[in-house]
Amino acid sequence: MFESILVYGLVASAILLLISLGFSITFGLSGIANLSYGGIYLSAGYLTWYLINVLQFPLFAAALTSVTLMAILGALIYRILIIRVRGNIMNEVVVTFALGLATMELFRFLGFGGYGFSLPSVASGGIRILGQAIGFQRLLIIGVAILVALLLWYFTRRTKTGLALLGMAQDEYTALSLGIDSDWSATYSCAIGAAITALAAVLIFPLGVIAIDEGYKVLIRMMAVTVLGGLESTKGLVLACIILGYFQVTVSNLASPRWTEAVFLGAILFVLAFRPSGLIGQSKELEERV
Amino acid sequence: MLEIKNMLVFYENAIAVNDLSFTVNEGDIIGIFGSNGAGKTTLMNTISGITLHVKQRMQREGGQHISIYGEQIFQGEDISNKMPHYRVKKGIVLSRERHPVFRDLTVEDNLILGGFLIKDKQIIKESLALIYEIFPALTRLKKRKAGFCSGGEQEMISIGMALAANPKLLLMDEPLLGLSPTAQDQVVQALSAIQKLGLTILLTEQYARPIMPYITYGYIIENGSLIMSGTREELMQNEEVLSAYFGVNK
């Protein structure tokens, strides 16, 4: 029992990290709470399915195409929609949320969803860790989640483009006065966020079927993790993923898997009520007060 | 080099800059002096394009909150409707009021970001070396987060970032504001070093005395309007100017 929670909790944490990195990086770099990523996640799943099953793409090529196209879509969403309401947070949230819902419901309307839609795993089989059977796909998810997090860190701290995006997030007017364009950086961060979300879809969907509800679940999860982790800190995000991942697995082991969604919704309510700045958002709060 | 013709800036119905016209010639160091709320920062932000950015941002939200009139001509080109990054590319770079730096980045990363639009790494390296020469105090702070630096150090970073952008016209908005006398000295000394590089400088300040020896021409504005202009000597001879901006009472 204990070993099972230990191993599968880690898998659950990695899944959470992978689906929330996109949302959190977009928010961290441009301040846009892009709630259309639930729709992007689902679109990436169906697009990959279409490329593999209808156009006969090999898995890797299909995945790469999906991630690229979703990055472009993410950029277009900013350029066409968000740009018109940029600066008004409420409108940003409403616009992106509506877009995400519309996308997901469009798939339902078109008759997608249900059984028959699934993606192949990169590798079948698995190994045993602490006596627990764990599939290669799940190991891959853990590896990629860590890799993406590290790459993002490298990108934002060591490359000029990444530094410019961080700079824009930290002080918009100073960034402007040095020639960094605000719309350029927001487009960039929306594209990165959408690409990571698409990557998450390609890796996570093989664990089950591509169902419309997955889009909603992912949306709730990325919000729960980001709210708990504090909106701008990567450390907080990873911590939140680990806490919620283990909590989710423990609850589903001890009680029933039916309670999983309650964990995330409960986390959102609890954090917003008692620690609105997130787990380790305290220092930030203090800084702003001074 | 820069010609401002009849600049008018309104926030809602409040007038911030009222019919300002002036010229900056190549190699000049122009001082614009005025008290709080005289319109200095609005003027600088408008020349650097930030006011235009804010105006457009507000228009997207719905509503005309900021109005900008008049012509801004830089090296013969009308830049009135150009966005900030275009102006930086052309050589107009602003070091903002109250030295807002990128707090979570190291001093060195701040300076590197100053050279954001410069593709050639060698040029950035050279400007960084030059900046450390002008502000030796920054050399030992390279790896420190800019947010942990003192006000004077942040001012040096702010000016350094602007220099790294390789400006032709350097705008400095109240570079001495809130600094200790020692830090003020360092910034003023840097000013003469920058002057020797052959840059054209347009700066604003409330307290004119430390800056005065360096300027070639000065303007005094009040409530957004130009009330007086002249060379260093002309301004120094005016009693009102002396008492209001130099703290000298006769």
Coordinates of C-alpha atoms in Angstrom, one line a residue:
Chain A
M1 CA 0.0 0.0 0.0
F2 CA 2.7 2.5 1.1
E3 CA 5.0 1.6 -1.8
S4 CA 2.1 1.9 -4.2
I5 CA 1.3 5.4 -3.0
L6 CA 5.0 6.4 -3.1
V7 CA 5.4 5.3 -6.8
Y8 CA 2.1 6.3 -8.2
G9 CA 2.1 9.5 -6.3
L10 CA 5.2 10.4 -8.2
V11 CA 3.6 9.6 -11.5
A12 CA 0.5 11.7 -10.6
S13 CA 2.8 14.6 -9.6
A14 CA 4.7 14.4 -12.8
I15 CA 1.4 14.4 -14.8
L16 CA 0.2 17.4 -12.9
L17 CA 3.5 19.2 -13.5
L18 CA 3.4 18.5 -17.2
I19 CA -0.2 19.8 -17.7
S20 CA 0.3 22.9 -15.5
L21 CA 3.7 24.0 -16.8
G22 CA 2.2 25.5 -19.9
F23 CA -0.5 27.5 -18.1
S24 CA 1.9 28.6 -15.5
I25 CA 4.7 29.7 -17.9
T26 CA 2.2 31.8 -19.9
F27 CA 0.9 33.4 -16.7
G28 CA 4.4 33.9 -15.3
L29 CA 5.8 35.5 -18.4
S30 CA 2.9 37.6 -19.6
G31 CA 0.4 37.8 -16.8
I32 CA -2.3 36.2 -19.0
A33 CA -4.4 33.6 -17.3
N34 CA -5.0 31.6 -20.5
L35 CA -7.9 29.3 -19.7
S36 CA -8.1 28.1 -23.3
Y37 CA -5.5 25.4 -22.6
G38 CA -8.1 22.8 -21.8
G39 CA -9.3 23.2 -25.3
I40 CA -5.7 23.2 -26.6
Y41 CA -5.0 20.0 -24.7
L42 CA -8.0 18.2 -26.3
S43 CA -7.3 19.6 -29.8
A44 CA -3.7 18.3 -29.5
G45 CA -5.1 14.9 -28.6
Y46 CA -7.5 14.7 -31.5
L47 CA -5.1 16.2 -34.0
T48 CA -2.5 13.6 -33.1
W49 CA -5.1 10.9 -33.4
Y50 CA -6.1 12.2 -36.8
L51 CA -2.5 12.4 -38.0
I52 CA -1.8 8.9 -36.9
N53 CA -5.0 7.1 -37.9
V54 CA -6.2 9.0 -41.0
L55 CA -3.0 10.5 -42.4
Q56 CA -0.8 7.6 -41.4
F57 CA 1.9 9.7 -39.7
P58 CA 4.4 7.8 -37.6
L59 CA 3.8 8.5 -33.9
F60 CA 6.8 10.8 -33.4
A61 CA 6.1 12.9 -36.5
A62 CA 2.5 13.2 -35.5
A63 CA 3.5 14.3 -32.0
L64 CA 6.0 16.9 -33.4
T65 CA 3.4 18.2 -35.9
S66 CA 0.8 18.6 -33.2
V67 CA 3.1 20.4 -30.8
T68 CA 4.2 22.8 -33.5
L69 CA 0.7 23.5 -34.8
M70 CA -0.6 24.1 -31.3
A71 CA 2.3 26.5 -30.6
I72 CA 1.1 28.4 -33.8
L73 CA -2.5 28.2 -32.6
G74 CA -1.5 29.6 -29.2
A75 CA 0.3 32.5 -30.8
L76 CA -2.8 33.1 -33.1
I77 CA -5.1 33.0 -30.1
Y78 CA -3.1 35.9 -28.6
R79 CA -2.8 37.8 -31.9
I80 CA -6.5 37.5 -32.8
L81 CA -8.4 37.3 -29.5
I82 CA -6.5 38.2 -26.4
I83 CA -4.7 41.2 -27.9
R84 CA -8.0 43.0 -28.0
V85 CA -8.7 42.7 -24.3
R86 CA -5.1 42.7 -23.1
G87 CA -4.7 44.5 -19.8
N88 CA -8.2 43.9 -18.6
I89 CA -7.7 40.7 -16.6
M90 CA -11.4 39.9 -16.2
N91 CA -11.9 40.1 -20.0
E92 CA -8.8 38.0 -20.7
V93 CA -10.2 35.3 -18.4
V94 CA -13.7 35.4 -19.9
V95 CA -12.4 35.4 -23.5
T96 CA -10.0 32.5 -23.0
F97 CA -12.4 30.5 -20.9
A98 CA -15.1 30.9 -23.4
L99 CA -12.7 29.8 -26.2
G100 CA -11.6 26.8 -24.3
L101 CA -15.2 25.7 -23.6
A102 CA -16.3 26.3 -27.2
T103 CA -13.4 24.2 -28.5
M104 CA -14.2 21.3 -26.1
E105 CA -18.0 21.5 -26.9
L106 CA -17.2 21.7 -30.6
F107 CA -15.5 18.3 -30.4
R108 CA -18.5 16.9 -28.6
F109 CA -20.8 18.4 -31.2
L110 CA -18.7 16.8 -34.0
G111 CA -19.1 13.4 -32.4
F112 CA -15.6 13.0 -31.1
G113 CA -15.1 11.5 -27.7
G114 CA -16.0 8.2 -26.2
Y115 CA -14.3 5.0 -27.0
G116 CA -12.3 4.4 -30.2
F117 CA -10.2 7.5 -29.8
S118 CA -6.9 6.7 -28.2
L119 CA -3.2 7.4 -28.8
P120 CA -0.5 4.8 -28.9
S121 CA 2.1 4.7 -26.2
V122 CA 5.7 5.4 -27.1
A123 CA 6.8 2.2 -25.5
S124 CA 4.8 -0.6 -24.1
G125 CA 5.9 -2.8 -21.2
G126 CA 7.4 -1.6 -18.0
I127 CA 9.5 -2.4 -15.0
R128 CA 9.0 -2.9 -11.2
I129 CA 10.0 -0.2 -8.8
L130 CA 9.6 -1.0 -5.0
G131 CA 7.6 -4.0 -6.1
Q132 CA 5.2 -1.8 -8.1
A133 CA 4.7 -2.4 -11.8
I134 CA 5.1 0.9 -13.6
G135 CA 4.8 1.3 -17.4
F136 CA 7.4 2.9 -19.6
Q137 CA 4.9 5.5 -20.7
R138 CA 4.6 6.7 -17.1
L139 CA 8.3 6.7 -16.6
L140 CA 8.6 8.7 -19.8
I141 CA 6.1 11.3 -18.5
I142 CA 8.2 11.7 -15.3
G143 CA 11.3 12.1 -17.4
V144 CA 9.8 14.6 -19.8
A145 CA 8.1 16.6 -17.0
I146 CA 11.5 17.1 -15.3
L147 CA 13.2 17.8 -18.6
V148 CA 10.7 20.4 -19.6
A149 CA 10.9 22.1 -16.2
L150 CA 14.7 22.2 -16.5
L151 CA 14.6 23.5 -20.1
L152 CA 12.2 26.2 -19.2
W153 CA 14.5 27.3 -16.4
Y154 CA 17.5 27.3 -18.7
F155 CA 15.5 29.2 -21.4
T156 CA 14.3 31.9 -19.0
R157 CA 17.6 32.3 -17.2
R158 CA 20.3 31.7 -19.8
T159 CA 19.0 32.9 -23.2
K160 CA 18.4 36.4 -24.2
T161 CA 14.9 35.8 -25.4
G162 CA 14.0 34.1 -22.2
L163 CA 15.5 36.9 -20.1
A164 CA 13.6 39.4 -22.2
L165 CA 10.3 37.6 -21.4
L166 CA 11.2 37.6 -17.7
G167 CA 12.1 41.2 -17.9
M168 CA 8.8 42.0 -19.5
A169 CA 7.1 40.1 -16.6
Q170 CA 9.0 42.0 -14.0
D171 CA 8.8 45.5 -15.2
E172 CA 6.8 46.2 -18.4
Y173 CA 7.8 49.8 -18.9
T174 CA 11.5 49.3 -18.3
A175 CA 11.4 46.4 -20.8
L176 CA 9.6 48.7 -23.3
S177 CA 12.1 51.4 -22.9
L178 CA 14.9 48.9 -23.8
G179 CA 13.1 47.9 -27.0
I180 CA 11.4 44.7 -25.9
D181 CA 7.9 44.6 -27.4
S182 CA 5.0 43.7 -25.2
D183 CA 2.9 42.0 -27.8
W184 CA 5.9 40.1 -29.1
S185 CA 6.7 38.7 -25.6
A186 CA 3.0 37.8 -24.9
T187 CA 2.7 36.0 -28.3
Y188 CA 5.9 34.1 -27.5
S189 CA 4.7 33.1 -24.0
C190 CA 1.3 32.0 -25.3
A191 CA 3.0 29.9 -28.0
I192 CA 5.3 28.2 -25.5
G193 CA 2.4 27.5 -23.1
A194 CA 0.3 26.0 -25.8
A195 CA 3.2 23.9 -27.1
I196 CA 3.9 22.5 -23.6
T197 CA 0.2 21.8 -23.1
A198 CA 0.1 19.9 -26.4
L199 CA 3.2 17.9 -25.4
A200 CA 1.4 17.0 -22.2
A201 CA -1.6 15.8 -24.2
V202 CA 0.5 13.6 -26.6
L203 CA 2.2 12.0 -23.6
I204 CA -0.7 11.6 -21.2
F205 CA -3.6 10.6 -23.5
P206 CA -2.0 7.1 -24.2
L207 CA -2.8 6.3 -20.6
G208 CA -6.5 6.3 -21.3
V209 CA -8.9 7.4 -24.0
I210 CA -9.3 10.8 -25.5
A211 CA -12.5 12.0 -23.9
I212 CA -14.1 15.5 -23.9
D213 CA -14.1 15.4 -20.1
E214 CA -10.3 15.2 -20.0
G215 CA -10.2 18.7 -21.3
Y216 CA -12.3 19.9 -18.3
K217 CA -10.3 17.8 -15.9
V218 CA -7.0 19.2 -17.1
L219 CA -8.4 22.7 -16.9
I220 CA -9.4 22.2 -13.2
R221 CA -6.0 20.6 -12.4
M222 CA -3.9 23.3 -14.0
M223 CA -5.9 25.9 -12.1
A224 CA -5.6 24.0 -8.8
V225 CA -1.9 23.5 -9.1
T226 CA -1.2 27.1 -10.1
V227 CA -3.4 28.5 -7.4
L228 CA -1.8 26.3 -4.7
G229 CA 1.7 26.9 -6.0
G230 CA 1.4 30.7 -6.1
L231 CA 1.1 32.1 -9.6
E232 CA 4.6 33.0 -10.4
S233 CA 7.1 30.7 -8.6
T234 CA 8.3 27.5 -10.3
K235 CA 9.4 26.2 -6.9
G236 CA 5.9 26.6 -5.6
L237 CA 4.5 25.0 -8.7
V238 CA 6.6 21.8 -8.3
L239 CA 5.8 21.7 -4.6
A240 CA 2.1 22.0 -5.3
C241 CA 2.3 19.2 -7.9
I242 CA 3.9 16.9 -5.4
I243 CA 1.4 17.7 -2.7
L244 CA -1.6 17.4 -4.9
G245 CA -0.3 14.4 -6.7
Y246 CA 0.4 12.4 -3.5
F247 CA -2.8 13.6 -2.0
Q248 CA -4.8 12.5 -5.0
V249 CA -3.3 9.1 -5.0
T250 CA -3.7 8.7 -1.3
V251 CA -7.3 9.7 -1.4
S252 CA -8.1 7.4 -4.3
N253 CA -6.3 4.5 -2.6
L254 CA -7.9 5.0 0.9
A255 CA -11.3 6.1 -0.2
S256 CA -12.3 5.8 -3.8
P257 CA -11.0 7.2 -7.2
R258 CA -14.3 9.1 -7.4
W259 CA -13.0 11.6 -4.8
T260 CA -10.1 12.6 -7.0
E261 CA -11.8 15.6 -8.6
A262 CA -12.9 16.8 -5.1
V263 CA -9.2 17.0 -4.1
F264 CA -8.5 19.5 -6.8
L265 CA -11.7 21.6 -6.4
G266 CA -11.2 21.5 -2.6
A267 CA -7.6 22.6 -3.0
I268 CA -8.7 25.6 -5.1
L269 CA -11.4 26.6 -2.5
F270 CA -9.1 26.1 0.5
V271 CA -6.2 28.0 -0.9
L272 CA -8.2 30.9 -2.1
A273 CA -9.9 31.2 1.2
F274 CA -6.9 30.8 3.5
R275 CA -3.7 31.5 1.5
P276 CA -4.7 33.5 -1.6
S277 CA -1.1 34.1 -2.6
G278 CA -0.3 30.4 -2.7
L279 CA 2.0 28.2 -0.6
I280 CA 5.2 30.1 -0.8
G281 CA 3.8 33.4 -2.1
Q282 CA 4.4 35.1 1.2
S283 CA 7.7 36.8 0.5
K284 CA 6.2 38.2 -2.7
E285 CA 3.3 39.7 -0.8
L286 CA 5.7 41.3 1.7
E287 CA 7.8 42.7 -1.1
E288 CA 4.9 44.3 -2.8
R289 CA 3.7 45.9 0.5
V290 CA 7.1 47.5 1.0
Chain B
M1 CA 18.5 65.4 -34.0
L2 CA 15.3 65.5 -32.1
E3 CA 12.6 68.1 -32.7
I4 CA 9.5 68.4 -30.6
K5 CA 6.8 70.5 -32.1
N6 CA 3.8 71.7 -30.1
M7 CA 3.5 68.6 -28.0
L8 CA 0.3 68.3 -26.0
V9 CA -0.5 65.3 -23.8
F10 CA -3.8 64.9 -21.9
Y11 CA -4.7 62.3 -19.3
E12 CA -8.5 62.3 -19.5
N13 CA -9.1 66.1 -19.2
A14 CA -6.0 66.9 -17.3
I15 CA -3.2 68.5 -19.3
A16 CA 0.2 67.1 -18.6
V17 CA 2.3 68.6 -21.3
N18 CA 1.1 71.9 -22.8
D19 CA 2.3 73.0 -26.2
L20 CA 6.0 72.2 -25.7
S21 CA 8.4 72.8 -28.5
F22 CA 12.1 72.4 -28.4
T23 CA 15.1 71.0 -30.3
V24 CA 17.9 68.8 -29.3
N25 CA 21.0 69.0 -31.5
E26 CA 23.6 66.3 -31.9
G27 CA 26.1 66.4 -29.0
D28 CA 23.9 68.5 -26.8
I29 CA 23.2 67.8 -23.1
I30 CA 19.8 69.3 -22.6
G31 CA 18.4 69.8 -19.1
I32 CA 14.7 70.0 -18.5
F33 CA 13.9 71.3 -15.0
G34 CA 10.7 71.5 -13.2
S35 CA 9.0 70.7 -9.9
N36 CA 6.8 67.7 -9.1
G37 CA 3.9 67.4 -11.6
A38 CA 5.5 69.7 -14.1
G39 CA 5.2 67.1 -16.8
K40 CA 8.8 65.9 -16.9
T41 CA 8.1 62.2 -16.8
T42 CA 5.2 62.4 -19.2
L43 CA 7.5 64.3 -21.6
M44 CA 10.2 61.6 -21.3
N45 CA 7.7 58.7 -21.6
T46 CA 6.1 60.3 -24.6
I47 CA 9.5 60.8 -26.4
S48 CA 10.3 57.1 -25.7
G49 CA 6.9 55.9 -26.9
I50 CA 5.7 54.5 -23.6
T51 CA 2.8 57.0 -23.4
L52 CA 1.7 55.8 -26.9
H53 CA 1.8 52.2 -25.7
V54 CA -0.3 53.0 -22.6
K55 CA -2.7 54.9 -24.8
Q56 CA -3.1 52.0 -27.1
R57 CA -3.5 49.5 -24.2
M58 CA -6.3 51.7 -22.8
Q59 CA -8.0 52.0 -26.2
R60 CA -8.1 48.2 -26.4
E61 CA -9.9 48.2 -23.0
G62 CA -12.3 50.7 -24.6
G63 CA -12.0 54.4 -24.3
Q64 CA -9.8 57.3 -25.2
H65 CA -8.0 58.2 -21.9
I66 CA -4.8 59.6 -23.2
S67 CA -4.4 62.1 -26.1
I68 CA -1.1 63.0 -27.7
Y69 CA -0.8 65.8 -30.2
G70 CA 2.1 67.5 -32.0
E71 CA 5.0 66.2 -33.9
Q72 CA 8.0 64.3 -32.8
I73 CA 10.8 64.3 -35.4
F74 CA 13.9 62.2 -34.9
Q75 CA 16.7 62.5 -37.5
G76 CA 14.3 63.8 -40.0
E77 CA 11.7 61.1 -39.5
D78 CA 8.3 61.6 -37.9
I79 CA 8.2 59.1 -35.1
S80 CA 5.0 60.4 -33.4
N81 CA 3.1 57.1 -34.1
K82 CA 6.0 54.7 -33.7
M83 CA 6.0 52.1 -30.9
P84 CA 8.8 52.1 -28.2
H85 CA 10.8 49.2 -29.7
Y86 CA 11.0 51.1 -33.0
R87 CA 12.3 54.2 -31.3
V88 CA 14.9 52.1 -29.4
K89 CA 16.1 50.6 -32.7
K90 CA 16.5 54.1 -34.0
G91 CA 18.6 55.1 -31.0
I92 CA 16.2 56.7 -28.5
V93 CA 16.7 55.0 -25.1
L94 CA 15.2 56.0 -21.8
S95 CA 16.5 55.4 -18.3
R96 CA 13.3 55.7 -16.3
E97 CA 12.5 57.7 -13.2
R98 CA 13.2 56.0 -9.9
H99 CA 15.5 53.5 -11.5
P100 CA 13.1 50.6 -12.0
V101 CA 15.3 47.6 -12.8
F102 CA 14.5 43.9 -13.3
R103 CA 14.6 43.0 -9.6
D104 CA 14.8 39.2 -9.9
L105 CA 17.6 39.2 -12.4
T106 CA 21.3 39.7 -11.7
V107 CA 23.0 43.0 -12.4
E108 CA 24.8 41.5 -15.3
D109 CA 21.6 40.0 -16.8
N110 CA 20.0 43.4 -16.4
L111 CA 22.8 45.0 -18.4
I112 CA 22.7 42.2 -21.0
L113 CA 19.0 42.8 -21.5
G114 CA 19.8 46.4 -22.1
G115 CA 21.4 45.2 -25.3
F116 CA 18.3 43.2 -26.3
L117 CA 18.0 44.6 -29.8
I118 CA 21.7 44.2 -30.5
K119 CA 22.4 40.9 -32.3
D120 CA 26.2 41.1 -32.2
K121 CA 27.4 39.5 -29.0
Q122 CA 30.8 41.2 -29.3
I123 CA 29.3 44.6 -29.3
I124 CA 27.3 43.8 -26.1
K125 CA 30.5 42.5 -24.5
E126 CA 32.2 45.8 -25.4
S127 CA 29.4 47.9 -24.1
L128 CA 29.4 45.9 -20.8
A129 CA 33.1 46.5 -20.4
L130 CA 32.5 50.2 -21.0
I131 CA 29.7 50.3 -18.5
Y132 CA 31.8 48.7 -15.8
E133 CA 34.5 51.3 -16.6
I134 CA 32.0 54.1 -16.2
F135 CA 30.5 52.6 -13.0
P136 CA 33.3 50.6 -11.3
A137 CA 30.9 50.0 -8.4
L138 CA 28.9 47.6 -10.5
T139 CA 31.9 45.3 -11.2
R140 CA 31.7 43.5 -7.9
L141 CA 27.9 43.3 -8.0
K142 CA 27.7 41.4 -11.3
K143 CA 26.1 38.3 -9.8
R144 CA 23.9 40.1 -7.3
K145 CA 20.1 40.3 -7.8
A146 CA 19.3 43.9 -8.9
G147 CA 16.5 44.0 -6.4
F148 CA 19.0 43.7 -3.5
C149 CA 21.1 46.7 -4.7
S150 CA 20.9 50.1 -3.2
G151 CA 19.1 53.0 -4.8
G152 CA 22.3 54.5 -6.1
E153 CA 23.5 51.1 -7.5
Q154 CA 20.1 50.6 -9.2
E155 CA 20.4 54.0 -10.8
M156 CA 23.7 53.0 -12.2
I157 CA 22.2 49.8 -13.5
S158 CA 19.3 51.7 -15.0
I159 CA 21.7 54.1 -16.8
G160 CA 24.0 51.1 -17.7
M161 CA 21.0 49.2 -19.3
A162 CA 20.2 52.3 -21.4
L163 CA 23.9 52.6 -22.4
A164 CA 24.0 48.9 -23.4
A165 CA 21.2 49.6 -25.9
N166 CA 23.7 51.7 -27.8
P167 CA 21.7 54.9 -27.8
K168 CA 22.2 57.9 -30.0
L169 CA 19.9 60.0 -27.8
L170 CA 19.9 59.0 -24.1
L171 CA 16.9 60.1 -22.1
M172 CA 17.4 60.3 -18.4
D173 CA 14.4 60.9 -16.2
E174 CA 15.5 62.4 -12.9
P175 CA 18.7 60.4 -12.5
L176 CA 19.5 62.0 -9.1
L177 CA 16.0 61.5 -7.5
G178 CA 16.2 59.9 -4.1
L179 CA 20.0 59.3 -4.1
S180 CA 22.5 60.0 -1.4
P181 CA 24.9 62.9 -2.1
T182 CA 27.7 60.3 -2.7
A183 CA 25.6 58.4 -5.2
Q184 CA 24.6 61.7 -6.8
D185 CA 28.3 62.5 -7.2
Q186 CA 28.9 59.2 -8.9
V187 CA 26.0 59.6 -11.3
V188 CA 27.1 63.2 -12.1
Q189 CA 30.7 62.0 -12.8
A190 CA 29.3 59.3 -15.0
L191 CA 27.4 62.0 -16.9
S192 CA 30.7 63.6 -17.9
A193 CA 32.1 60.2 -18.9
I194 CA 29.0 59.6 -21.1
Q195 CA 29.3 63.0 -22.6
K196 CA 32.8 62.1 -23.7
L197 CA 31.4 59.1 -25.6
G198 CA 29.7 61.6 -27.9
L199 CA 26.1 60.8 -26.9
T200 CA 23.4 63.3 -27.0
I201 CA 21.6 63.5 -23.7
L202 CA 18.2 64.8 -22.7
L203 CA 17.7 64.8 -19.0
T204 CA 15.1 66.0 -16.5
E205 CA 15.7 67.0 -12.9
Q206 CA 14.0 68.8 -10.0
Y207 CA 17.2 70.1 -8.4
A208 CA 19.4 71.6 -11.1
R209 CA 22.6 72.5 -9.3
P210 CA 24.6 69.3 -9.6
I211 CA 23.6 68.9 -13.3
M212 CA 24.0 72.5 -14.4
P213 CA 27.8 72.5 -15.1
Y214 CA 27.3 69.9 -17.8
I215 CA 24.3 71.1 -19.7
T216 CA 24.6 73.0 -23.0
Y217 CA 21.0 74.3 -22.9
G218 CA 18.2 74.2 -20.3
Y219 CA 14.5 74.5 -20.3
I220 CA 12.3 75.2 -17.3
I221 CA 8.7 73.9 -17.3
E222 CA 5.8 74.4 -15.0
N223 CA 2.4 72.7 -15.3
G224 CA 3.4 71.3 -18.6
S225 CA 4.3 74.6 -20.2
L226 CA 7.6 76.0 -21.1
I227 CA 8.3 79.1 -19.0
M228 CA 11.9 79.8 -19.6
S229 CA 14.9 78.6 -21.6
G230 CA 18.4 79.5 -22.0
T231 CA 22.1 78.6 -21.9
R232 CA 23.6 77.6 -18.6
E233 CA 24.8 81.2 -18.0
E234 CA 21.4 82.7 -18.8
L235 CA 19.6 80.4 -16.4
M236 CA 22.1 81.0 -13.7
Q237 CA 21.5 84.8 -13.9
N238 CA 17.8 84.6 -13.3
E239 CA 16.8 85.1 -9.7
E240 CA 13.6 83.2 -9.8
V241 CA 15.4 80.2 -11.3
L242 CA 18.1 80.4 -8.7
S243 CA 15.7 80.3 -5.8
A244 CA 13.4 77.7 -7.2
Y245 CA 15.8 75.2 -8.7
F246 CA 19.1 75.9 -7.1
G247 CA 18.1 76.6 -3.5
V248 CA 19.8 80.0 -3.5
N249 CA 18.0 82.9 -1.8
K250 CA 19.1 86.4 -2.4

